[in-house]
XYZ file of C-alpha atoms in Angstrom:
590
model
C 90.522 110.313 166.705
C 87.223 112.750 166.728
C 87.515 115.572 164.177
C 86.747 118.929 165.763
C 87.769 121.084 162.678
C 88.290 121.616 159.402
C 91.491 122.225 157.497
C 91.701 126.501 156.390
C 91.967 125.315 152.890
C 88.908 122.933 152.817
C 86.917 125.612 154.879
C 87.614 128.592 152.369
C 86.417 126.515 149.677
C 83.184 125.539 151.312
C 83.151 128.868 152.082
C 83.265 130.892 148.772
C 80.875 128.115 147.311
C 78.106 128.879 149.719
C 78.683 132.187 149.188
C 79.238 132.652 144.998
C 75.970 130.258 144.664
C 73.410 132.554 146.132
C 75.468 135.339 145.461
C 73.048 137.804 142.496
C 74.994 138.737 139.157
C 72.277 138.998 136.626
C 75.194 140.179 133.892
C 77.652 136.887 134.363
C 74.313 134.579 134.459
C 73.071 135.979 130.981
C 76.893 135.919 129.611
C 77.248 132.704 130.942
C 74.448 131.277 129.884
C 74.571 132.300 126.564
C 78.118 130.846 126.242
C 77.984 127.753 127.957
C 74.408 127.178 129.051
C 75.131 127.410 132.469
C 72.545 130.260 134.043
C 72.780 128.750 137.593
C 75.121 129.938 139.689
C 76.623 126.886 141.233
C 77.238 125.557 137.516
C 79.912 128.264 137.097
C 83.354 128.766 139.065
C 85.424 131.857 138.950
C 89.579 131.761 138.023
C 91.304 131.710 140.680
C 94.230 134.080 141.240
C 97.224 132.050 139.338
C 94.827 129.517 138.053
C 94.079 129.294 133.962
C 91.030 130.754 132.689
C 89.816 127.132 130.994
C 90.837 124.010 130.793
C 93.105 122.310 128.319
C 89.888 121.535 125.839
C 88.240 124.696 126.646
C 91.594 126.439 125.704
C 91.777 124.709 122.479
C 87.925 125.720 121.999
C 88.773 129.194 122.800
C 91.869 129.347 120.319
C 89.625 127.928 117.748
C 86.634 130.440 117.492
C 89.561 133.305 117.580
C 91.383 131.448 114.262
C 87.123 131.147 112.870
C 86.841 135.064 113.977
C 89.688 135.977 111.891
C 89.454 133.609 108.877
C 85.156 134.018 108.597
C 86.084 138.073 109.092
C 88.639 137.926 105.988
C 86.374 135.804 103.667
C 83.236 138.609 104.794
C 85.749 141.018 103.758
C 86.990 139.502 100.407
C 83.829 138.795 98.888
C 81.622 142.011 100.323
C 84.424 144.003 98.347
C 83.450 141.661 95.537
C 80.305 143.120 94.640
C 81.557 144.721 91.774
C 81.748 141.528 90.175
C 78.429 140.108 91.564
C 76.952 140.038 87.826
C 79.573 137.748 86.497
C 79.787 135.635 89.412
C 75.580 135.108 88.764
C 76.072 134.404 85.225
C 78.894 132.039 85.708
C 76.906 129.939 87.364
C 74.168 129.961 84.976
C 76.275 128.900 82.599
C 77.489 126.032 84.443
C 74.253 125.099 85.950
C 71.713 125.606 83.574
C 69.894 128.180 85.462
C 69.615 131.342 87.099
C 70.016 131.962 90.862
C 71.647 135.330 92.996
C 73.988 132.956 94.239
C 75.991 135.848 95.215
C 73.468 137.895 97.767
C 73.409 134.332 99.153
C 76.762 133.837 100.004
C 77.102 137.560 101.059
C 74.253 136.936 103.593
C 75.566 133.442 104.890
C 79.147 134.580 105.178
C 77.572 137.989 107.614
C 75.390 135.310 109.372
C 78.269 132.834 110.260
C 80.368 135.968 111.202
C 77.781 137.688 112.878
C 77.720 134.469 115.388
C 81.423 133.793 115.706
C 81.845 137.987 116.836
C 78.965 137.486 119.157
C 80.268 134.182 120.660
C 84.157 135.697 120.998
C 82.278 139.275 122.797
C 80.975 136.547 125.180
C 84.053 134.544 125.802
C 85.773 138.400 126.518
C 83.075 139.270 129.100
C 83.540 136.439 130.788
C 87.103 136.558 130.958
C 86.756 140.612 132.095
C 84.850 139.072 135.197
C 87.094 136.658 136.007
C 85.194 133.979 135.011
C 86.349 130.343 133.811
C 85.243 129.286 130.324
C 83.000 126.424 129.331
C 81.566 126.903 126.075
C 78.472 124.407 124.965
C 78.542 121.616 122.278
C 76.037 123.075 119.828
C 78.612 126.555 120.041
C 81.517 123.992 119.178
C 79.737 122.521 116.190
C 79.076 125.821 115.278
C 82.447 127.402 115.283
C 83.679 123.564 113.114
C 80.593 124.506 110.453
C 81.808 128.306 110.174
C 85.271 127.655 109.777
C 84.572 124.525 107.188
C 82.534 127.056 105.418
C 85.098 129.418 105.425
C 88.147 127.696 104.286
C 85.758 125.953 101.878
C 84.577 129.284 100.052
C 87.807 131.085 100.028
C 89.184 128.072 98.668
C 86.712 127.426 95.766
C 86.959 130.813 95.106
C 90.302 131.638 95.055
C 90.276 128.746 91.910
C 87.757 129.621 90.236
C 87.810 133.342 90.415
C 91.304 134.432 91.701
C 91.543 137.872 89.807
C 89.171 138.944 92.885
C 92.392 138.770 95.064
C 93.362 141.736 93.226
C 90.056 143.805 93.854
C 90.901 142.364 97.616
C 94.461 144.802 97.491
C 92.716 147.739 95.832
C 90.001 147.945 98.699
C 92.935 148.216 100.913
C 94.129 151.272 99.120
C 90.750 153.169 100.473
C 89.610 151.067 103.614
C 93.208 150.733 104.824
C 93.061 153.838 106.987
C 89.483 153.189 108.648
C 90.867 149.076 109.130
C 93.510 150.050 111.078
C 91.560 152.616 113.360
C 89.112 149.681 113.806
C 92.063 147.200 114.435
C 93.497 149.523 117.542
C 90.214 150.323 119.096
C 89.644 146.868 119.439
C 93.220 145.924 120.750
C 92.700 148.820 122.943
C 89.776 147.000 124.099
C 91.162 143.841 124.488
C 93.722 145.397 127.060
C 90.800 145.147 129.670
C 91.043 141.168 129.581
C 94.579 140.731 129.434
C 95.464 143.194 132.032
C 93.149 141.332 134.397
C 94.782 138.105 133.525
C 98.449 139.263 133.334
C 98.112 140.766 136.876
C 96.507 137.741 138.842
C 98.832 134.795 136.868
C 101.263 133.437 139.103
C 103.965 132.221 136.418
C 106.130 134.699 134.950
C 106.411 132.083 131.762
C 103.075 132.756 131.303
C 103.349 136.561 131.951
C 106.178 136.753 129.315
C 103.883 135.081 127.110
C 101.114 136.858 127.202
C 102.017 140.175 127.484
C 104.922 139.984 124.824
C 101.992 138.271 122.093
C 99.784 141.286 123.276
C 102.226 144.041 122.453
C 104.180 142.414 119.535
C 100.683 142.569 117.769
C 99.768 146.043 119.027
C 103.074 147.756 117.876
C 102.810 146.134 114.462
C 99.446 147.519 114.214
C 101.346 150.726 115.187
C 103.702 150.502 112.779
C 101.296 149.531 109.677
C 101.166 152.654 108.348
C 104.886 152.930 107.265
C 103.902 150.334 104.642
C 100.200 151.802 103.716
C 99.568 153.274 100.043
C 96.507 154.817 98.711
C 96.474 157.204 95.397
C 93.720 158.946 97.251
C 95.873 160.246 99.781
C 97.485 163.465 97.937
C 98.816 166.816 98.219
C 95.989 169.348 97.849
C 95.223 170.799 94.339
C 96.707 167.365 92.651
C 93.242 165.240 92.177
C 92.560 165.457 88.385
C 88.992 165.658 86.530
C 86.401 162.651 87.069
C 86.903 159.804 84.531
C 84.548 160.085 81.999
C 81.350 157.194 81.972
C 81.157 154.206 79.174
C 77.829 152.385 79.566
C 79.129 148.328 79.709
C 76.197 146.933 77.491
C 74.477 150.607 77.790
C 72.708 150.903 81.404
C 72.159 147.307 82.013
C 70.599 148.137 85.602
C 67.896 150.094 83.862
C 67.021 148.295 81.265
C 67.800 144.404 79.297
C 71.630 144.790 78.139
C 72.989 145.181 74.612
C 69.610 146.691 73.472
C 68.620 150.212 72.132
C 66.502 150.802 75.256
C 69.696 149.748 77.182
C 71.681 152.387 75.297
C 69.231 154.664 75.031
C 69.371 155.167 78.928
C 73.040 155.398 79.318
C 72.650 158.468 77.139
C 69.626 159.602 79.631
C 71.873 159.246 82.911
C 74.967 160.616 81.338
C 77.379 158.729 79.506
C 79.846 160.187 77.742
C 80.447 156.400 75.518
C 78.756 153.608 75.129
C 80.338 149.794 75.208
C 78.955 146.861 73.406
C 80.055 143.445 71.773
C 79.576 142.246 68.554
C 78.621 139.629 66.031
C 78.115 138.828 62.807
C 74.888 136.661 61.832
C 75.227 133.662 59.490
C 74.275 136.204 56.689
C 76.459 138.621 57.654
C 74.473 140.988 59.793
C 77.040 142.399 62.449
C 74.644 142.237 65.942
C 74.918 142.838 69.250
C 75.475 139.671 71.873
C 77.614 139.547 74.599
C 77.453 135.658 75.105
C 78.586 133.100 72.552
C 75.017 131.355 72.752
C 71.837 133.119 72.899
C 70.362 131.280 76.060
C 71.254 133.662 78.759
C 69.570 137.186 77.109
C 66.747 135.752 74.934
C 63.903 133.182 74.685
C 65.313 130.910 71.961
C 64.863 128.206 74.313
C 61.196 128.688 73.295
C 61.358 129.755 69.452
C 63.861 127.293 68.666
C 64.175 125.166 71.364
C 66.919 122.194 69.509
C 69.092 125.268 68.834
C 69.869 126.539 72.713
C 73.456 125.968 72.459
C 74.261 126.545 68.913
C 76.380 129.669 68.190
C 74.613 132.726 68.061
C 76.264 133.542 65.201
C 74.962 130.409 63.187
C 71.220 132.227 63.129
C 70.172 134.344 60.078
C 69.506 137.798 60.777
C 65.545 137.113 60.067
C 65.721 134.425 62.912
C 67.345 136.358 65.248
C 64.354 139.311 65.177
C 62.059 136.582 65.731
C 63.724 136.256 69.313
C 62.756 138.667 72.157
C 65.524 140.015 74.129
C 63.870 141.769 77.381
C 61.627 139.525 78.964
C 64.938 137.484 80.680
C 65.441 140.818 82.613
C 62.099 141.398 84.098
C 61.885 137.544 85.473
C 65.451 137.173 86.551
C 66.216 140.841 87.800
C 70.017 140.319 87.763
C 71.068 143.556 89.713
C 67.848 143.434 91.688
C 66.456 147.562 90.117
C 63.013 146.046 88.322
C 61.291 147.010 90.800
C 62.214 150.829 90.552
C 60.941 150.678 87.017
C 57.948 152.610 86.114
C 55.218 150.310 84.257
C 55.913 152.041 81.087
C 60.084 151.186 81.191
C 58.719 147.752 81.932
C 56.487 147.270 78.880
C 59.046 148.596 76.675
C 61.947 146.558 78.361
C 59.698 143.669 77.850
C 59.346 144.357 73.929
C 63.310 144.767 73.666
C 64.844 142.027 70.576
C 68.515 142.211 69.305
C 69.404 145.115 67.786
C 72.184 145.529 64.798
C 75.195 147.170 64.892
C 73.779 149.466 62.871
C 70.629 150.647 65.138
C 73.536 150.831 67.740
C 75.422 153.173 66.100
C 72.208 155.502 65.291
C 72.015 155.990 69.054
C 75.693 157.078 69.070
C 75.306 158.903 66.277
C 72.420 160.914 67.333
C 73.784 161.771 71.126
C 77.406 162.406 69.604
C 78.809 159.669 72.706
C 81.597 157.704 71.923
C 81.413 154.090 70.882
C 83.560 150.910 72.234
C 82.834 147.536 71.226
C 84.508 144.152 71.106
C 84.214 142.326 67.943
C 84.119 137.987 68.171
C 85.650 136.203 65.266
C 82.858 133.748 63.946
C 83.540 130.338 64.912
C 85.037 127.707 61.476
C 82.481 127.065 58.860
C 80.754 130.641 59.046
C 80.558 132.026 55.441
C 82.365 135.053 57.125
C 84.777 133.791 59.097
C 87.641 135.760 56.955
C 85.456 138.987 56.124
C 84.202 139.752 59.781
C 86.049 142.957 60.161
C 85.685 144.135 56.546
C 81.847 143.663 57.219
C 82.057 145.353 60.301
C 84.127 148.236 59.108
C 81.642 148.593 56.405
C 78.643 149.047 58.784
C 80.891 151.488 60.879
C 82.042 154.054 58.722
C 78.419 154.125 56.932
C 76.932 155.077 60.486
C 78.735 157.428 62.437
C 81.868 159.329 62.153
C 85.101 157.428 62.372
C 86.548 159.947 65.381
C 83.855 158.552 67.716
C 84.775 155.351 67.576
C 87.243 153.790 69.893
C 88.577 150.681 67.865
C 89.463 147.806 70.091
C 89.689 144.986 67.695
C 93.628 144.098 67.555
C 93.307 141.878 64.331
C 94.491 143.535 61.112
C 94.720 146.476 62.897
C 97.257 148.226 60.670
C 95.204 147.752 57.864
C 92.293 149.116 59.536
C 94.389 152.121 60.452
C 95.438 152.203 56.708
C 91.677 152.248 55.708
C 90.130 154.865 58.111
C 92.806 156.550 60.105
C 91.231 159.015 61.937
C 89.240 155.431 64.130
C 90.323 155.940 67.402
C 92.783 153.074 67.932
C 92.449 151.553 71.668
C 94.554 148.392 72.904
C 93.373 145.688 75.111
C 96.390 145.569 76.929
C 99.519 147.343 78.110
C 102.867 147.421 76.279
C 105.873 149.872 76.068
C 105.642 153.045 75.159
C 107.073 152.518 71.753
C 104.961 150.080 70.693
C 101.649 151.706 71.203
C 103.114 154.635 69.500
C 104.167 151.971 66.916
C 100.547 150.462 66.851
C 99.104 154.129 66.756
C 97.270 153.580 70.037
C 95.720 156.102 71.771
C 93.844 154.903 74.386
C 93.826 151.521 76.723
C 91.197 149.651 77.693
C 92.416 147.668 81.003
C 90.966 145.893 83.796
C 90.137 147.581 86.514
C 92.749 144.823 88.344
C 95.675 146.427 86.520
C 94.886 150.139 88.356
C 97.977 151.954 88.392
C 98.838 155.828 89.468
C 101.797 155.337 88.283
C 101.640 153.249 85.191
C 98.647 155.653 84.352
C 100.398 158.690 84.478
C 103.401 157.033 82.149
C 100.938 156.894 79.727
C 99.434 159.764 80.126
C 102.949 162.031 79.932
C 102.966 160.673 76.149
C 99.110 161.585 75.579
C 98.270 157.947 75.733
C 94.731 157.673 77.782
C 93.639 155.118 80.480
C 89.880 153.667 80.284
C 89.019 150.734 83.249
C 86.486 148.296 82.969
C 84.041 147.493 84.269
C 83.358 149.514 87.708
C 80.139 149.818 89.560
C 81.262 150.406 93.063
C 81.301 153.612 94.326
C 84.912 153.295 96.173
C 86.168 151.737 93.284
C 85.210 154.620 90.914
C 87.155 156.600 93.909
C 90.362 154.816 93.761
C 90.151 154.835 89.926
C 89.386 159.052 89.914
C 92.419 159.119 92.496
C 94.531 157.162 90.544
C 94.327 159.334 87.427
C 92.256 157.169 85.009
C 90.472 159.273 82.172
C 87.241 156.899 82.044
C 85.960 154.073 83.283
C 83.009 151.255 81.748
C 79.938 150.968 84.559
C 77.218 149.220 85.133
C 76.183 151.414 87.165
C 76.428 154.502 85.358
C 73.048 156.218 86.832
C 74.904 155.765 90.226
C 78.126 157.150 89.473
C 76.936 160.102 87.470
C 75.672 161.569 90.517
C 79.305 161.204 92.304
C 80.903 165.062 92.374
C 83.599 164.423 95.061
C 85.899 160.407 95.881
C 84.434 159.202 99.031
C 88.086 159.342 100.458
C 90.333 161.893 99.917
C 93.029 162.920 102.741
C 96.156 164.709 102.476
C 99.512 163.175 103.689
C 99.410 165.448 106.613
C 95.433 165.033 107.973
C 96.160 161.101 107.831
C 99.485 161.790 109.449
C 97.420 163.318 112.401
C 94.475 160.799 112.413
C 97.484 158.200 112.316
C 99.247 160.218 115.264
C 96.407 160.798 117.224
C 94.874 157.297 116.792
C 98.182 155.528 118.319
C 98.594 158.134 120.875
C 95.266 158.105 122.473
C 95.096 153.896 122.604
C 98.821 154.104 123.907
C 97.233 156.431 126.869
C 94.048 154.252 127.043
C 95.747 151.110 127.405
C 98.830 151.972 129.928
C 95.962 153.637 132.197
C 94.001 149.884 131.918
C 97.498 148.648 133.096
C 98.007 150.662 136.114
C 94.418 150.494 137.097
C 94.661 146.201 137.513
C 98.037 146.814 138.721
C 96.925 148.763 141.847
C 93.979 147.254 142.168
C 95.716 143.822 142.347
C 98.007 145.781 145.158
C 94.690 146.632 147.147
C 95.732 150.184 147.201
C 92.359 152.584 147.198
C 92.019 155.044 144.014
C 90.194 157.367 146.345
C 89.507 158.388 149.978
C 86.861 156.358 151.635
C 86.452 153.676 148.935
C 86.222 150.411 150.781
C 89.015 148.196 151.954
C 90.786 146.081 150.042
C 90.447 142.443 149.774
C 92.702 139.854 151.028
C 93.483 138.502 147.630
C 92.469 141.034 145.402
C 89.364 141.536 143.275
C 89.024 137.809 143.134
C 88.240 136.683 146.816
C 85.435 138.810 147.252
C 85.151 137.201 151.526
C 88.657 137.034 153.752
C 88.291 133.638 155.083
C 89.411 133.309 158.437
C 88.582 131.259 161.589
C 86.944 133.577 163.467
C 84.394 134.200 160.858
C 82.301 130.366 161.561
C 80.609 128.595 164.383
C 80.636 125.109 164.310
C 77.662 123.376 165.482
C 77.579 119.710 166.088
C 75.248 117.816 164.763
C 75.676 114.184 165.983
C 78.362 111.912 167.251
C 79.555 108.796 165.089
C 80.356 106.410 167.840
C 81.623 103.963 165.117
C 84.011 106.425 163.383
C 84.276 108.024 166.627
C 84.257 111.482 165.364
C 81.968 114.536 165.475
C 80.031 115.879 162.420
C 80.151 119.823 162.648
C 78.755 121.840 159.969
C 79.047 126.059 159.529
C 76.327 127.107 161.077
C 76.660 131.338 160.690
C 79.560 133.737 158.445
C 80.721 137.256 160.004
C 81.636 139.398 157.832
C-alpha cells in the first residue's frame, strides 16, 4: 500500500533536526565544544521537555566531576591555609630525601591547576544545562576528572598521616574565612537556581521533581542555617579587642637573613621584635651553641669541611670545628621562603659570611637591645662528656650575659632547682596544665602551639596573671585570630611582615555580621524565588510584557510548532516494486 505521508511524530523530528542543524548559536557551539568536542551543530541534541539531561554514563560522569569539584576545592583549601607551615613541610622533606626542593609552592600550584580545570569544566556542564542542552562530555575530560580526584584523595590522604596537626590550622581558618565562605557558598547556590529551575519545570515525573527540588533546598537552608553554629573570637562587642601580641623572632628573622645567626637576630631587633627565640646546644667541649637541627647538614657546609661526619650529632663537634663551618651560604642557594632576592648586595655578602654563633654572642644581642630571650635547650645525646651538666653549663653562660628577668626559661628539666638558683628567670612551660600547678611550678608564661588557640583557655590564664605566647605564626590572618583571641605574643617568621599590622584583617561586631548574615539570606531568598516564577511562567507561555512574542507550543524548548500545514510534500519517484511513493519536505511555513 503506497505511503502518501508521514506519521506527526516522525515529521516533527525531521523537522526540528533540519531546523536546530543550520540553526546559528555561536555561545552553545563554543560551550559545547569545549565540553564535549562537539562544535557542529548536528553533533549536539537539545533535552527534550520530560526527557533527562544525559544519559546513564554521562550522569555518572556528571556526578563525578561535582564529587572532584568539591573534594579538589577542600584539599586547595586545606593546604593554601597551610602556608604557615610551608618551611617545615620543605625541610621535612629534606630530611627524608637528602635534598632540598619547594615541594610545597609545587603542590600549592598543582592543586590550583587541577581545580582551576575541574571549576571550568563544571561552569561548562551548567551552561549547557541553562540552555537546555544534553550532556556529552569527551574522554580526555573523563581522564582528567579520574587524575584530579586520584590526586586529591591521594594528597589529603598522605597528608593527613604525615602531618595531621594541619587539620587543626584547617578549623582555625574557619574562625576568620567562615563568614566570607558562606557568602560565597549562597551566591553560588543562588546561581545554581537558574539550572535547576529550568529542569524542575520541563521534567515530567513528579519522583524526579521531589527529588530534585527537595536536594536543592535541603542544601540551601542548611547553608541558611550555618551560622547558628559559626564561632570566631574576632567577632566581638566593640571596645573588647585587647593590645597586639607582642613579636618573638623564631630563629631571629629567618626571612631576612640565614637562621640562628647574629645577622639573623640582629634583624629581628631592626624590624621590631620585642624577643628573640633560639635553640640550643652544647659542643663536645662544652660550648652551649645555637642549632636548631640535631645534625648540621641542613644550615651549614659540613658536607664539605668534614664530609664522613654529615650525620653525626652536632653536638659531637668541638667548638673550634664548629667555627670552621660557614652557616649562610645554604640560605642564599636554597632561598627557603623565597625573600633573597629583596636583599641588597651588602645583606647578601654578610649573610654569606654568617658561621654558628654561641650562646653567648646570642645573648650580647639581647643584651644590648634589652629584647627578651626564649630558647629551647637539647639534652646531649649518651656518651657526651656533658650529658649530666648541660643545664648547669647553660645556666652559667646565661646569668654571666644578660639579666636573669629577660629571660623566658623554657627548659622543664630541674626546673625547681633552676628556680632555686636564679629566681627572678622568667619561668615559661611548654604546655598547659591547671591552674595550680603552674602556680606550683612558678610559671608565668606558656609557650603553646599555635594549634591549641583558645579565647577562652587564654583568658583563664590570663585572670591569674599567667601569659599566653603562640608559636610559630607567619600568616597574616593567623596573627588576626591569635590578636582576637587574646594571646599576649606570638613567635614569627615573619616578623618584618607582621610588625607593620596596626588593625586584624577581620573584625565585626555580633550585630554588623548579624546584618551581612540577614541581608545575605534575604536577598538570595528573593533572587532565587524570582528565578522560580520566571521558568514557571515561562513554561506556562504566559508573556512578561505587552507585545513580547507568542508563546511556543511546548515551551522554551520547541522553538517551531510542528503542524501539517506547515510542509509540502513533493514526490520524487515511484517504487513500482515496493509500490509506494518517496515524498520528501520540500518548503517550512512558519
Amino acid at each position: 500500500m503506497p505511503v502518501t505521508r508521514l506519521k506527526l511524530g516522525k515529521l516533527k523530528v525531521v523537522r526540528r533536526q533540519l531546523l536546530q542543524r543550520y540553526e546559528h548559536q555561536p555561545f552553545v557551539s563554543c560551550v559545547a565544544g569545549l565540553y564535549g568536542c562537539q562544535w557542529r551543530r548536528y553533533q549536539r541534541a537539545r533535552a527534550q521537555p520530560g526527557e533527562c539531561c544525559c544519559s546513564k554514563v554521562e550522569c555518572g560522569s556528571f556526578g563525578l566531576l561535582i564529587l572532584t569539584f568539591c573534594l579538589s576545592f577542600v584539599f586547595l583549601y586545606f593546604w593554601s591555609e597551610a602556608q604557615n607551615d610551608y618551611d617545615d613541610f620543605d625541610w621535612f622533606n629534606f630530611g627524608f630525601l637528602g635534598f632540598w626542593f619547594p615541594w610545597s609552592l609545587v603542590l600549592l600550584v598543582v592543586a590550583a591547576t587541577l581545580f582551576t580545570y575541574i571549576a571550568l569544566l563544571l561552569v561548562l556542564a551548567i551552561c549547557l544545562l541553562s540552555e537546555g542542552q544534553r550532556l556529552y562530555l569527551h574522554w580526555s575530560h573523563k581522564a582528567g576528572i579520574v587524575v584530579t580526584l586520584a590526586f586529591s584523595v591521594t594528597a589529603t590522604a598522605v597528608l593527613s598521616d604525615l602531618w595531621s596537626k594541619e587539620w587543626k590550622t584547617l578549623l582555625l581558618s574557619l574562625q576568620v574565612t567562615a563568614p566570607f565562605l558562606h557568602l560565597a557558598a549562597v551566591a553560588l547556590m543562588a546561581i545554581l537556581s537558574w539550572p535547576i529551575a529550568l529542569h524542575f519545570f520541563r521534567m515530567n515525573k513528579k519522583v524526579r521533581q521531589v527529588a530534585v527540588l527537595g536536594l536543592y533546598l535541603s542544601v540551601l537552608f542548611s547553608l541558611y542555617l550555618v551560622p547558628l553554629g559559626m564561632y570566631s573570637p574576632c567577632i566581638k562587642e566593640p571596645g573588647t579587642l585587647g593590645p597586639a601580641p607582642t613579636l618573638i623572632g623564631h630563629r631571629g628573622a629567618p626571612m631576612l637573613a640565614p637562621e640562628n645567626t647574629v645577622m639573623s637576630f640582629e634583624k629581628a631587633v631592626e624590624a621590631g621584635g620585642e624577643g628573640l627565640e633560639t635553640d640550643i646546644t652544647i659542643s663536645y667541649d662544652g660550648v652551649p651553641f645555637l642549632m636548631h637541627d640535631s645534625t648540621l647538614r641542613r644550615t651549614t657546609n659540613v658536607a664539605e669541611v668534614f664530609p664522613n661526619r654529615t650525620h653525626l650529632d652536632a653536638s659531637m663537634f668541638t667548638w673550634a670545628e664548629l667555627q670552621q663551618l660557614n652557616a649562610g651560604d645554604w640560605f642564599l642557594s636554597r632561598d627557603p621562603f623565597g625573600t633573597v632576592s629583596s636583599l641588597s648586595e651588602m645583606d647578601r655578602y654578610q649573610a654569606q659570611n654568617q658561621s654558628i654563633p654561641s650562646l653567648a654572642q646570642f645573648l650580647e644581642v639581647a643584651a644590648r637591645s634589652g629584647r627578651l630571650v626564649l630558647f629551647d635547650l637539647r639534652r646531649p645525646p649518651y656518651g657526651h662528656p656533658y650529658t649530666q651538666l648541660y643545664i648547669n653549663t647553660t645556666l652559667q653562660v646565661v646569668r654571666a650575659h644578660i639579666k636573669s628577668s629577660q629571660v623566658l626559661w623554657l627548659p622543664s628539666e630541674d626546673r625547681e632547682l633552676v628556680q632555686a638558683v636564679d629566681p627572678e628567670l622568667q619561668q615559661t612551660s611548654g604546655g598547659k596544665a591547671s591552674i595550680q600547678e603552674l602556680a606550683d611550678a612558678h610559671i608565668i608564661r606558656l609557650n603553646l602551639h599555635y594549634s591549641t588557640m583558645s579565647q577562652q583557655q587564654i583568658s583563664k590564664y590570663q585572670s591569674v596573671n599567667i601569659s599566653t605566647n603562640l608559636y610559630v605564626i607567619s600568616q597574616p590572618w593567623l596573627y588576626t585570630l591569635a590578636w582576637c583571641a587574646g594571646a599576649q605574643s606570638v613567635t614569627t617568621n615573619s616578623i618584618h611582615i607582621l610588625s607593620n599590622i596596626d588593625k586584624p584583617l577581620f573584625l565585626m561586631t555580633p550585630e554588623q555580621y548579624n546584618l551581612m548574615w540577614i541581608l545575605t539570606d534575604a536577598v538570595s531568598a528573593f533572587f532565587i524565588i524570582a528565578v522560580f516564577i520566571f521558568h514557571w511562567w515561562r513554561e506556562r507561555g504566559l508573556p512578561f510584557w505587552s507585545g513580547s512574542r507568542q508563546p511556543h507550543e511546548n515551551g522554551p524548548y520547541s522553538k517551531f510548532r510542528t503542524e501539517l500545514i506547515c510542509v509540502r510534500w513533493v514526490p520524487l519517484h515511484s517504487d513500482s516494486s515496493a509500490g509506494s511513493l518517496i515524498s520528501l519536505p520540500l518548503a517550512f511555513n512558519q
